[in-house]
Amino acid sequence: MFVETITSDRDEWEMLDRKLRMREDPPNGLVASVTWDIGDGKVTMLNVWDEPGHISDFNVERAASAFAEVGQPTGKPKRHGEPIAVFIRP
């Protein structure tokens, strides 16, 4: 399991959300994705992946073309790495 967070402007997130289709067509290896409003027009997204290689695949297969079309996002992912403790309700 590998965790990342991304904070960006809400408008930018909404546009990229439509382009990247994270919920409608989840990329291989995405376990969970949660986004919340943090105020001042910004949101933070938490992505949980099976492993870091899936993030690379997603970037090559989907994100690169979206960014080429609309430009690089202002919010850069913060990679938190492997968790040391996890609880997932069964």
Coordinates of C-alpha atoms in Angstrom, one line a residue:
M1 CA 0.0 0.0 0.0
F2 CA 1.3 3.5 -0.9
V3 CA -0.3 6.8 0.1
E4 CA -0.2 10.3 -1.6
T5 CA -2.0 13.6 -1.0
I6 CA -2.5 16.4 -3.5
T7 CA -3.7 19.9 -2.6
S8 CA -5.0 22.2 -5.3
D9 CA -7.5 24.9 -6.2
R10 CA -11.0 23.4 -6.3
D11 CA -11.6 24.7 -9.9
E12 CA -8.4 23.0 -11.1
W13 CA -9.3 19.8 -9.2
E14 CA -12.8 19.7 -10.8
M15 CA -11.4 20.1 -14.3
L16 CA -8.8 17.4 -13.7
D17 CA -11.3 15.1 -12.0
R18 CA -13.3 15.2 -15.3
K19 CA -10.2 14.5 -17.4
L20 CA -8.6 11.8 -15.2
R21 CA -11.8 9.8 -14.5
M22 CA -10.5 8.5 -11.2
R23 CA -14.0 7.5 -9.9
E24 CA -15.7 6.6 -13.2
D25 CA -12.9 4.5 -14.5
P26 CA -10.5 3.9 -11.6
P27 CA -6.9 3.2 -12.7
N28 CA -5.3 -0.1 -12.0
G29 CA -4.0 -0.3 -8.5
L30 CA -6.0 2.6 -7.0
V31 CA -7.5 1.3 -3.7
A32 CA -9.2 4.5 -2.6
S33 CA -9.5 8.2 -3.4
V34 CA -11.0 10.7 -1.1
T35 CA -11.2 14.5 -1.7
W36 CA -12.4 17.2 0.8
D37 CA -12.7 20.9 0.9
I38 CA -10.1 22.5 3.1
G39 CA -11.4 26.1 2.7
D40 CA -10.2 29.2 0.8
G41 CA -11.2 27.5 -2.6
K42 CA -8.8 24.6 -2.1
V43 CA -9.2 20.8 -1.8
T44 CA -7.0 18.0 -0.7
M45 CA -7.2 14.6 -2.3
L46 CA -5.9 11.4 -0.6
N47 CA -5.0 8.5 -2.9
V48 CA -4.2 5.0 -1.7
W49 CA -2.5 2.7 -4.2
D50 CA -1.5 -0.9 -4.1
E51 CA 2.1 0.0 -4.9
P52 CA 4.2 2.9 -6.2
G53 CA 4.5 1.3 -9.7
H54 CA 0.7 1.8 -10.2
I55 CA 1.2 5.6 -9.8
S56 CA 3.9 5.5 -12.5
D57 CA 1.6 3.5 -14.8
F58 CA -1.3 5.9 -14.2
N59 CA 0.9 8.9 -15.0
V60 CA 2.1 7.4 -18.3
E61 CA -1.2 5.9 -19.4
R62 CA -3.6 8.7 -18.4
A63 CA -2.2 11.8 -16.6
A64 CA 0.5 12.8 -19.1
S65 CA -2.1 13.2 -21.9
A66 CA -4.5 15.2 -19.7
F67 CA -1.6 17.5 -18.5
A68 CA -0.4 17.9 -22.1
E69 CA -3.9 19.1 -23.0
V70 CA -4.6 21.4 -20.0
G71 CA -1.2 22.1 -18.5
Q72 CA 0.6 20.9 -15.5
P73 CA -1.4 21.1 -12.3
T74 CA -0.3 23.6 -9.6
G75 CA -0.7 21.0 -6.8
K76 CA 2.1 18.5 -6.8
P77 CA 1.6 15.1 -5.2
K78 CA 3.2 14.6 -1.8
R79 CA 4.2 11.0 -1.6
H80 CA 3.9 9.6 2.0
G81 CA 5.1 6.1 1.2
E82 CA 4.3 2.8 2.9
P83 CA 2.0 3.2 5.9
I84 CA 3.2 1.7 9.2
A85 CA -0.3 1.0 10.5
V86 CA -3.6 0.5 8.6
F87 CA -7.2 -0.2 9.7
I88 CA -9.8 -1.0 7.0
R89 CA -13.2 -1.9 8.2
P90 CA -14.1 -5.4 6.9

